[in-house]
PDB file of N, CA and C in Angstrom:
ATOM      1  N   ARG A   1      -5.100  13.179 -13.134  1.00  0.00           N
ATOM      2  CA  ARG A   1      -3.981  13.271 -11.759  1.00  0.00           C
ATOM      3  C   ARG A   1      -3.146  13.297 -12.227  1.00  0.00           C
ATOM      4  N   ARG A   2      -1.805  14.197 -11.007  1.00  0.00           N
ATOM      5  CA  ARG A   2      -1.060  13.569 -10.461  1.00  0.00           C
ATOM      6  C   ARG A   2      -1.363  13.054  -9.173  1.00  0.00           C
ATOM      7  N   PHE A   3      -0.098  11.620  -8.608  1.00  0.00           N
ATOM      8  CA  PHE A   3       0.246  11.608  -7.716  1.00  0.00           C
ATOM      9  C   PHE A   3       1.348  11.581  -6.931  1.00  0.00           C
ATOM     10  N   GLU A   4       2.254  12.473  -6.610  1.00  0.00           N
ATOM     11  CA  GLU A   4       3.497  12.716  -6.328  1.00  0.00           C
ATOM     12  C   GLU A   4       4.077  12.342  -5.178  1.00  0.00           C
ATOM     13  N   GLY A   5       5.204  11.372  -4.620  1.00  0.00           N
ATOM     14  CA  GLY A   5       5.741  11.131  -3.449  1.00  0.00           C
ATOM     15  C   GLY A   5       6.442   9.453  -3.456  1.00  0.00           C
ATOM     16  N   HIS A   6       6.540   8.375  -4.703  1.00  0.00           N
ATOM     17  CA  HIS A   6       7.073   7.624  -4.336  1.00  0.00           C
ATOM     18  C   HIS A   6       8.605   8.144  -4.936  1.00  0.00           C
ATOM     19  N   SER A   7       9.574   7.185  -3.919  1.00  0.00           N
ATOM     20  CA  SER A   7      11.013   7.731  -4.814  1.00  0.00           C
ATOM     21  C   SER A   7      11.254   6.037  -5.547  1.00  0.00           C
ATOM     22  N   GLY A   8      10.891   6.023  -5.578  1.00  0.00           N
ATOM     23  CA  GLY A   8      11.073   4.273  -6.634  1.00  0.00           C
ATOM     24  C   GLY A   8      10.009   4.582  -7.749  1.00  0.00           C
ATOM     25  N   THR A   9       9.405   3.034  -8.945  1.00  0.00           N
ATOM     26  CA  THR A   9       9.254   2.843  -9.290  1.00  0.00           C
ATOM     27  C   THR A   9       7.735   2.354  -8.579  1.00  0.00           C
ATOM     28  N   VAL A  10       6.604   2.652  -8.867  1.00  0.00           N
ATOM     29  CA  VAL A  10       5.474   2.646  -9.058  1.00  0.00           C
ATOM     30  C   VAL A  10       5.142   1.168  -9.419  1.00  0.00           C
ATOM     31  N   TYR A  11       4.954  -0.006  -8.829  1.00  0.00           N
ATOM     32  CA  TYR A  11       4.537  -1.366  -9.016  1.00  0.00           C
ATOM     33  C   TYR A  11       3.762  -1.792  -9.542  1.00  0.00           C
ATOM     34  N   GLU A  12       2.458  -0.901  -8.561  1.00  0.00           N
ATOM     35  CA  GLU A  12       1.006  -1.483  -8.555  1.00  0.00           C
ATOM     36  C   GLU A  12       0.808  -0.577  -7.616  1.00  0.00           C
ATOM     37  N   ILE A  13      -1.303  -0.313  -8.393  1.00  0.00           N
ATOM     38  CA  ILE A  13      -2.333   0.592  -7.892  1.00  0.00           C
ATOM     39  C   ILE A  13      -3.083  -0.043  -7.796  1.00  0.00           C
ATOM     40  N   ALA A  14      -4.494   0.454  -6.676  1.00  0.00           N
ATOM     41  CA  ALA A  14      -5.814  -0.229  -6.808  1.00  0.00           C
ATOM     42  C   ALA A  14      -6.826   0.901  -6.233  1.00  0.00           C
ATOM     43  N   LEU A  15      -7.538   0.707  -6.779  1.00  0.00           N
ATOM     44  CA  LEU A  15      -8.411   1.715  -6.102  1.00  0.00           C
ATOM     45  C   LEU A  15      -9.972   1.254  -5.491  1.00  0.00           C
ATOM     46  N   SER A  16     -10.245   1.860  -4.201  1.00  0.00           N
ATOM     47  CA  SER A  16     -10.891   1.229  -3.595  1.00  0.00           C
ATOM     48  C   SER A  16     -12.526   1.466  -4.279  1.00  0.00           C
ATOM     49  N   PRO A  17     -13.326   0.664  -2.966  1.00  0.00           N
ATOM     50  CA  PRO A  17     -14.769  -0.045  -3.916  1.00  0.00           C
ATOM     51  C   PRO A  17     -15.203   1.046  -3.655  1.00  0.00           C
ATOM     52  N   ASP A  18     -14.578   2.139  -2.949  1.00  0.00           N
ATOM     53  CA  ASP A  18     -15.991   2.925  -3.731  1.00  0.00           C
ATOM     54  C   ASP A  18     -15.659   4.371  -4.346  1.00  0.00           C
ATOM     55  N   GLY A  19     -14.480   4.280  -4.511  1.00  0.00           N
ATOM     56  CA  GLY A  19     -13.801   5.420  -6.136  1.00  0.00           C
ATOM     57  C   GLY A  19     -13.513   6.108  -5.261  1.00  0.00           C
ATOM     58  N   LYS A  20     -12.499   6.414  -3.724  1.00  0.00           N
ATOM     59  CA  LYS A  20     -12.962   7.198  -3.258  1.00  0.00           C
ATOM     60  C   LYS A  20     -10.991   7.855  -2.752  1.00  0.00           C
ATOM     61  N   ARG A  21     -10.168   6.678  -3.027  1.00  0.00           N
ATOM     62  CA  ARG A  21      -9.326   6.476  -3.273  1.00  0.00           C
ATOM     63  C   ARG A  21      -8.739   5.872  -3.720  1.00  0.00           C
ATOM     64  N   LEU A  22      -6.492   6.211  -3.890  1.00  0.00           N
ATOM     65  CA  LEU A  22      -6.424   5.109  -4.067  1.00  0.00           C
ATOM     66  C   LEU A  22      -4.995   4.613  -4.086  1.00  0.00           C
ATOM     67  N   ALA A  23      -4.831   3.344  -3.469  1.00  0.00           N
ATOM     68  CA  ALA A  23      -3.526   2.572  -2.902  1.00  0.00           C
ATOM     69  C   ALA A  23      -2.356   2.416  -4.068  1.00  0.00           C
ATOM     70  N   SER A  24      -0.957   3.337  -3.678  1.00  0.00           N
ATOM     71  CA  SER A  24      -0.077   2.505  -4.739  1.00  0.00           C
ATOM     72  C   SER A  24       0.699   2.012  -3.818  1.00  0.00           C
ATOM     73  N   VAL A  25       1.501   1.281  -4.153  1.00  0.00           N
ATOM     74  CA  VAL A  25       2.854   0.691  -3.936  1.00  0.00           C
ATOM     75  C   VAL A  25       4.017   1.104  -5.190  1.00  0.00           C
ATOM     76  N   SER A  26       5.867   0.486  -4.448  1.00  0.00           N
ATOM     77  CA  SER A  26       6.577   1.205  -4.481  1.00  0.00           C
ATOM     78  C   SER A  26       8.057  -0.211  -4.639  1.00  0.00           C
ATOM     79  N   LEU A  27       9.050  -0.044  -5.020  1.00  0.00           N
ATOM     80  CA  LEU A  27       9.557  -0.555  -5.131  1.00  0.00           C
ATOM     81  C   LEU A  27      10.760   0.384  -4.291  1.00  0.00           C
ATOM     82  N   ASP A  28      10.256   1.470  -3.389  1.00  0.00           N
ATOM     83  CA  ASP A  28      10.898   1.971  -3.101  1.00  0.00           C
ATOM     84  C   ASP A  28      10.405   1.527  -1.573  1.00  0.00           C
ATOM     85  N   GLY A  29       9.931   0.341  -1.849  1.00  0.00           N
ATOM     86  CA  GLY A  29       9.787  -0.137   0.487  1.00  0.00           C
ATOM     87  C   GLY A  29       8.534   0.099   0.880  1.00  0.00           C
ATOM     88  N   THR A  30       7.842   1.320   0.072  1.00  0.00           N
ATOM     89  CA  THR A  30       6.221   2.023   0.704  1.00  0.00           C
ATOM     90  C   THR A  30       5.315   1.707   0.066  1.00  0.00           C
ATOM     91  N   ALA A  31       4.417   1.872   0.708  1.00  0.00           N
ATOM     92  CA  ALA A  31       2.695   1.796   0.155  1.00  0.00           C
ATOM     93  C   ALA A  31       2.206   3.333   0.802  1.00  0.00           C
ATOM     94  N   ARG A  32       0.844   3.206  -0.114  1.00  0.00           N
ATOM     95  CA  ARG A  32       0.646   5.100   0.154  1.00  0.00           C
ATOM     96  C   ARG A  32      -0.893   4.737  -0.609  1.00  0.00           C
ATOM     97  N   ILE A  33      -1.821   5.596   0.029  1.00  0.00           N
ATOM     98  CA  ILE A  33      -3.325   6.238  -0.337  1.00  0.00           C
ATOM     99  C   ILE A  33      -3.129   7.518  -0.171  1.00  0.00           C
ATOM    100  N   TRP A  34      -3.830   7.545  -1.428  1.00  0.00           N
ATOM    101  CA  TRP A  34      -4.151   9.321  -2.554  1.00  0.00           C
ATOM    102  C   TRP A  34      -5.471   9.317  -2.080  1.00  0.00           C
ATOM    103  N   ASN A  35      -6.016  10.506  -2.249  1.00  0.00           N
ATOM    104  CA  ASN A  35      -7.472  10.886  -2.400  1.00  0.00           C
ATOM    105  C   ASN A  35      -7.760  11.399  -3.718  1.00  0.00           C
ATOM    106  N   MET A  36      -8.362  10.790  -4.379  1.00  0.00           N
ATOM    107  CA  MET A  36      -8.812  11.366  -5.674  1.00  0.00           C
ATOM    108  C   MET A  36      -9.385  12.003  -5.590  1.00  0.00           C
ATOM    109  N   ASP A  37     -10.176  12.884  -4.994  1.00  0.00           N
ATOM    110  CA  ASP A  37     -10.274  14.042  -5.405  1.00  0.00           C
ATOM    111  C   ASP A  37      -8.896  15.585  -5.411  1.00  0.00           C
ATOM    112  N   THR A  38      -8.632  15.119  -4.605  1.00  0.00           N
ATOM    113  CA  THR A  38      -7.373  16.516  -3.873  1.00  0.00           C
ATOM    114  C   THR A  38      -6.108  15.931  -4.672  1.00  0.00           C
ATOM    115  N   GLY A  39      -5.832  14.533  -4.766  1.00  0.00           N
ATOM    116  CA  GLY A  39      -4.002  14.288  -5.052  1.00  0.00           C
ATOM    117  C   GLY A  39      -3.870  14.258  -4.010  1.00  0.00           C
ATOM    118  N   ASP A  40      -3.923  14.749  -2.551  1.00  0.00           N
ATOM    119  CA  ASP A  40      -3.286  14.429  -1.385  1.00  0.00           C
ATOM    120  C   ASP A  40      -3.598  12.745  -1.219  1.00  0.00           C
ATOM    121  N   GLN A  41      -1.919  12.823  -0.417  1.00  0.00           N
ATOM    122  CA  GLN A  41      -1.750  11.821   0.383  1.00  0.00           C
ATOM    123  C   GLN A  41      -2.917  11.753   1.218  1.00  0.00           C
ATOM    124  N   ILE A  42      -2.933  10.336   2.274  1.00  0.00           N
ATOM    125  CA  ILE A  42      -4.057  10.392   3.026  1.00  0.00           C
ATOM    126  C   ILE A  42      -2.794   9.403   4.117  1.00  0.00           C
ATOM    127  N   ALA A  43      -2.245   8.694   3.302  1.00  0.00           N
ATOM    128  CA  ALA A  43      -1.574   7.518   5.006  1.00  0.00           C
ATOM    129  C   ALA A  43       0.070   6.902   4.065  1.00  0.00           C
ATOM    130  N   GLU A  44       1.163   6.801   4.580  1.00  0.00           N
ATOM    131  CA  GLU A  44       2.017   6.071   4.449  1.00  0.00           C
ATOM    132  C   GLU A  44       2.529   5.074   5.111  1.00  0.00           C
ATOM    133  N   PHE A  45       3.173   3.856   4.506  1.00  0.00           N
ATOM    134  CA  PHE A  45       3.498   2.865   5.026  1.00  0.00           C
ATOM    135  C   PHE A  45       4.289   2.167   4.691  1.00  0.00           C
ATOM    136  N   ASP A  46       5.292   1.599   5.406  1.00  0.00           N
ATOM    137  CA  ASP A  46       6.623   1.431   5.436  1.00  0.00           C
ATOM    138  C   ASP A  46       7.449   0.836   6.588  1.00  0.00           C
ATOM    139  N   PRO A  47       6.867  -0.325   5.701  1.00  0.00           N
ATOM    140  CA  PRO A  47       7.147  -2.070   6.448  1.00  0.00           C
ATOM    141  C   PRO A  47       9.087  -2.161   6.589  1.00  0.00           C
ATOM    142  N   GLY A  48       9.347  -1.427   5.975  1.00  0.00           N
ATOM    143  CA  GLY A  48      11.426  -1.182   6.794  1.00  0.00           C
ATOM    144  C   GLY A  48      11.374  -3.128   5.424  1.00  0.00           C
ATOM    145  N   THR A  49      10.646  -3.288   4.779  1.00  0.00           N
ATOM    146  CA  THR A  49      11.400  -4.642   4.554  1.00  0.00           C
ATOM    147  C   THR A  49      11.935  -4.346   3.135  1.00  0.00           C
ATOM    148  N   GLY A  50      12.019  -4.032   2.248  1.00  0.00           N
ATOM    149  CA  GLY A  50      12.120  -4.356   0.505  1.00  0.00           C
ATOM    150  C   GLY A  50      11.078  -3.597  -0.109  1.00  0.00           C
ATOM    151  N   PRO A  51      10.851  -3.170  -1.179  1.00  0.00           N
ATOM    152  CA  PRO A  51      10.354  -3.514  -2.118  1.00  0.00           C
ATOM    153  C   PRO A  51       9.382  -4.391  -1.761  1.00  0.00           C
ATOM    154  N   ILE A  52       7.484  -3.189  -2.198  1.00  0.00           N
ATOM    155  CA  ILE A  52       6.192  -3.800  -1.847  1.00  0.00           C
ATOM    156  C   ILE A  52       5.565  -3.651  -3.991  1.00  0.00           C
ATOM    157  N   TYR A  53       4.808  -5.370  -3.598  1.00  0.00           N
ATOM    158  CA  TYR A  53       4.710  -5.376  -5.602  1.00  0.00           C
ATOM    159  C   TYR A  53       3.362  -5.578  -5.369  1.00  0.00           C
ATOM    160  N   ALA A  54       2.560  -5.763  -4.256  1.00  0.00           N
ATOM    161  CA  ALA A  54       1.452  -6.329  -4.871  1.00  0.00           C
ATOM    162  C   ALA A  54       0.372  -4.986  -3.825  1.00  0.00           C
ATOM    163  N   VAL A  55      -0.727  -5.161  -4.589  1.00  0.00           N
ATOM    164  CA  VAL A  55      -2.001  -3.650  -3.459  1.00  0.00           C
ATOM    165  C   VAL A  55      -3.529  -3.854  -3.497  1.00  0.00           C
ATOM    166  N   ALA A  56      -4.052  -3.868  -2.575  1.00  0.00           N
ATOM    167  CA  ALA A  56      -5.451  -4.666  -2.145  1.00  0.00           C
ATOM    168  C   ALA A  56      -6.306  -3.392  -1.321  1.00  0.00           C
ATOM    169  N   PHE A  57      -7.591  -2.851  -1.388  1.00  0.00           N
ATOM    170  CA  PHE A  57      -8.408  -3.127  -0.829  1.00  0.00           C
ATOM    171  C   PHE A  57      -9.385  -3.955  -0.098  1.00  0.00           C
ATOM    172  N   ALA A  58      -9.142  -3.901   1.305  1.00  0.00           N
ATOM    173  CA  ALA A  58     -10.180  -5.118   2.127  1.00  0.00           C
ATOM    174  C   ALA A  58     -11.523  -4.844   1.934  1.00  0.00           C
ATOM    175  N   ALA A  59     -12.187  -5.865   2.109  1.00  0.00           N
ATOM    176  CA  ALA A  59     -13.882  -4.578   1.941  1.00  0.00           C
ATOM    177  C   ALA A  59     -13.466  -4.496   3.581  1.00  0.00           C
ATOM    178  N   ASP A  60     -13.303  -4.344   3.931  1.00  0.00           N
ATOM    179  CA  ASP A  60     -13.673  -3.370   5.566  1.00  0.00           C
ATOM    180  C   ASP A  60     -12.937  -2.283   5.157  1.00  0.00           C
ATOM    181  N   GLY A  61     -11.792  -1.757   4.105  1.00  0.00           N
ATOM    182  CA  GLY A  61     -11.418  -0.934   3.586  1.00  0.00           C
ATOM    183  C   GLY A  61      -9.758  -0.222   4.644  1.00  0.00           C
ATOM    184  N   THR A  62      -9.928  -1.965   4.443  1.00  0.00           N
ATOM    185  CA  THR A  62      -8.718  -1.314   4.994  1.00  0.00           C
ATOM    186  C   THR A  62      -7.394  -2.409   3.557  1.00  0.00           C
ATOM    187  N   LEU A  63      -5.908  -1.494   3.612  1.00  0.00           N
ATOM    188  CA  LEU A  63      -5.029  -1.963   2.692  1.00  0.00           C
ATOM    189  C   LEU A  63      -3.726  -2.798   2.944  1.00  0.00           C
ATOM    190  N   LEU A  64      -4.670  -4.042   1.819  1.00  0.00           N
ATOM    191  CA  LEU A  64      -3.059  -5.372   1.573  1.00  0.00           C
ATOM    192  C   LEU A  64      -1.894  -5.083   1.016  1.00  0.00           C
ATOM    193  N   THR A  65      -1.737  -5.348   1.517  1.00  0.00           N
ATOM    194  CA  THR A  65       0.235  -5.217   0.548  1.00  0.00           C
ATOM    195  C   THR A  65       1.275  -6.142   0.567  1.00  0.00           C
ATOM    196  N   GLY A  66       1.897  -6.769  -0.181  1.00  0.00           N
ATOM    197  CA  GLY A  66       2.703  -7.980  -0.210  1.00  0.00           C
ATOM    198  C   GLY A  66       4.093  -7.603  -0.906  1.00  0.00           C
ATOM    199  N   GLY A  67       4.795  -8.032  -0.032  1.00  0.00           N
ATOM    200  CA  GLY A  67       5.842  -7.479  -1.019  1.00  0.00           C
ATOM    201  C   GLY A  67       7.328  -8.697  -1.238  1.00  0.00           C
ATOM    202  N   TYR A  68       8.891  -7.806  -1.271  1.00  0.00           N
ATOM    203  CA  TYR A  68      10.294  -8.655  -0.926  1.00  0.00           C
ATOM    204  C   TYR A  68      10.009  -9.491  -0.324  1.00  0.00           C
ATOM    205  N   ASP A  69       9.684  -9.647   1.144  1.00  0.00           N
ATOM    206  CA  ASP A  69      10.091 -10.624   2.140  1.00  0.00           C
ATOM    207  C   ASP A  69       8.798 -11.356   2.507  1.00  0.00           C
ATOM    208  N   ARG A  70       8.020 -11.661   1.465  1.00  0.00           N
ATOM    209  CA  ARG A  70       7.370 -12.407   1.294  1.00  0.00           C
ATOM    210  C   ARG A  70       5.556 -12.409   2.521  1.00  0.00           C
ATOM    211  N   THR A  71       6.179 -11.386   2.547  1.00  0.00           N
ATOM    212  CA  THR A  71       5.135 -11.239   3.892  1.00  0.00           C
ATOM    213  C   THR A  71       3.954 -10.813   3.152  1.00  0.00           C
ATOM    214  N   ILE A  72       1.945 -11.030   3.738  1.00  0.00           N
ATOM    215  CA  ILE A  72       1.148 -10.004   3.259  1.00  0.00           C
ATOM    216  C   ILE A  72       0.740  -9.164   4.516  1.00  0.00           C
ATOM    217  N   ARG A  73       0.488  -8.077   4.328  1.00  0.00           N
ATOM    218  CA  ARG A  73       1.247  -7.648   5.605  1.00  0.00           C
ATOM    219  C   ARG A  73      -0.785  -6.088   5.808  1.00  0.00           C
ATOM    220  N   ASP A  74      -1.675  -6.493   6.756  1.00  0.00           N
ATOM    221  CA  ASP A  74      -2.868  -5.667   6.633  1.00  0.00           C
ATOM    222  C   ASP A  74      -2.918  -4.415   7.221  1.00  0.00           C
ATOM    223  N   TRP A  75      -3.229  -2.690   6.084  1.00  0.00           N
ATOM    224  CA  TRP A  75      -2.998  -1.150   7.472  1.00  0.00           C
ATOM    225  C   TRP A  75      -4.771  -0.692   7.541  1.00  0.00           C
ATOM    226  N   PRO A  76      -4.189  -0.307   8.578  1.00  0.00           N
ATOM    227  CA  PRO A  76      -5.010   0.949   8.488  1.00  0.00           C
ATOM    228  C   PRO A  76      -5.774   1.783   7.688  1.00  0.00           C
ATOM    229  N   ALA A  77      -6.467   1.728   7.212  1.00  0.00           N
ATOM    230  CA  ALA A  77      -6.566   2.930   6.043  1.00  0.00           C
ATOM    231  C   ALA A  77      -6.276   4.172   6.505  1.00  0.00           C
ATOM    232  N   ALA A  78      -6.038   4.642   7.431  1.00  0.00           N
ATOM    233  CA  ALA A  78      -5.860   6.097   8.123  1.00  0.00           C
ATOM    234  C   ALA A  78      -4.864   5.983   8.626  1.00  0.00           C
ATOM    235  N   GLY A  79      -3.260   5.054   7.803  1.00  0.00           N
ATOM    236  CA  GLY A  79      -2.173   4.905   8.413  1.00  0.00           C
ATOM    237  C   GLY A  79      -1.951   4.177  10.177  1.00  0.00           C
ATOM    238  N   GLY A  80      -0.742   4.111  10.800  1.00  0.00           N
ATOM    239  CA  GLY A  80      -0.651   3.331  11.919  1.00  0.00           C
ATOM    240  C   GLY A  80       0.170   2.309  10.683  1.00  0.00           C
ATOM    241  N   GLU A  81       0.093   0.934  12.066  1.00  0.00           N
ATOM    242  CA  GLU A  81       0.908  -0.351  11.906  1.00  0.00           C
ATOM    243  C   GLU A  81       0.633  -1.053  11.429  1.00  0.00           C
ATOM    244  N   GLY A  82       1.475  -1.573  10.416  1.00  0.00           N
ATOM    245  CA  GLY A  82       0.307  -3.174   9.977  1.00  0.00           C
ATOM    246  C   GLY A  82       0.079  -4.404  10.779  1.00  0.00           C
ATOM    247  N   VAL A  83      -0.268  -5.556  10.456  1.00  0.00           N
ATOM    248  CA  VAL A  83      -0.371  -6.452  10.704  1.00  0.00           C
ATOM    249  C   VAL A  83      -0.395  -7.526   9.955  1.00  0.00           C
ATOM    250  N   VAL A  84       1.000  -8.445  10.800  1.00  0.00           N
ATOM    251  CA  VAL A  84       1.302  -9.752   9.301  1.00  0.00           C
ATOM    252  C   VAL A  84       0.016 -10.466   9.521  1.00  0.00           C
ATOM    253  N   LEU A  85      -0.196 -10.820   8.396  1.00  0.00           N
ATOM    254  CA  LEU A  85      -1.267 -11.935   8.063  1.00  0.00           C
ATOM    255  C   LEU A  85      -0.837 -13.322   8.139  1.00  0.00           C
ATOM    256  N   PHE A  86       0.441 -13.456   6.765  1.00  0.00           N
ATOM    257  CA  PHE A  86       1.339 -14.006   6.493  1.00  0.00           C
ATOM    258  C   PHE A  86       2.346 -14.351   6.469  1.00  0.00           C
ATOM    259  N   ALA A  87       3.168 -15.176   7.279  1.00  0.00           N
ATOM    260  CA  ALA A  87       4.598 -14.218   7.521  1.00  0.00           C
ATOM    261  C   ALA A  87       5.012 -15.266   5.830  1.00  0.00           C
ATOM    262  N   GLY A  88       6.166 -14.787   5.414  1.00  0.00           N
ATOM    263  CA  GLY A  88       7.463 -14.592   4.922  1.00  0.00           C
ATOM    264  C   GLY A  88       7.173 -16.278   4.792  1.00  0.00           C
ATOM    265  N   ALA A  89       7.357 -17.095   3.275  1.00  0.00           N
ATOM    266  CA  ALA A  89       8.291 -18.326   3.691  1.00  0.00           C
ATOM    267  C   ALA A  89       9.164 -18.308   2.962  1.00  0.00           C
ATOM    268  N   PRO A  90       9.808 -19.257   3.605  1.00  0.00           N
ATOM    269  CA  PRO A  90      11.259 -19.628   3.215  1.00  0.00           C
ATOM    270  C   PRO A  90      12.162 -19.543   1.951  1.00  0.00           C
ATOM    271  N   GLU A  91      13.194 -19.626   2.255  1.00  0.00           N
ATOM    272  CA  GLU A  91      13.045 -19.797   0.797  1.00  0.00           C
ATOM    273  C   GLU A  91      13.754 -20.778  -0.226  1.00  0.00           C
TER     274      GLU A  91
END
């Protein structure tokens, strides 16, 4: 199956614990959740802070991301605003 939507290189992917969703993060600065059965995009997240390098599903089904700004965010699986769990470390 092909999942299309990112405009930059996909840096990492994660499969949900139930195997029904795939998450991807990209150098385009977005995170996306996809339906594994249909290939349809379920949600897109754009913190507006640069590339996103890491992604994982939390036990409660939310999406965790980490990126260029050194911040870890928790995103609701259906879309919406992310919550900053750990703010970026200074250089």
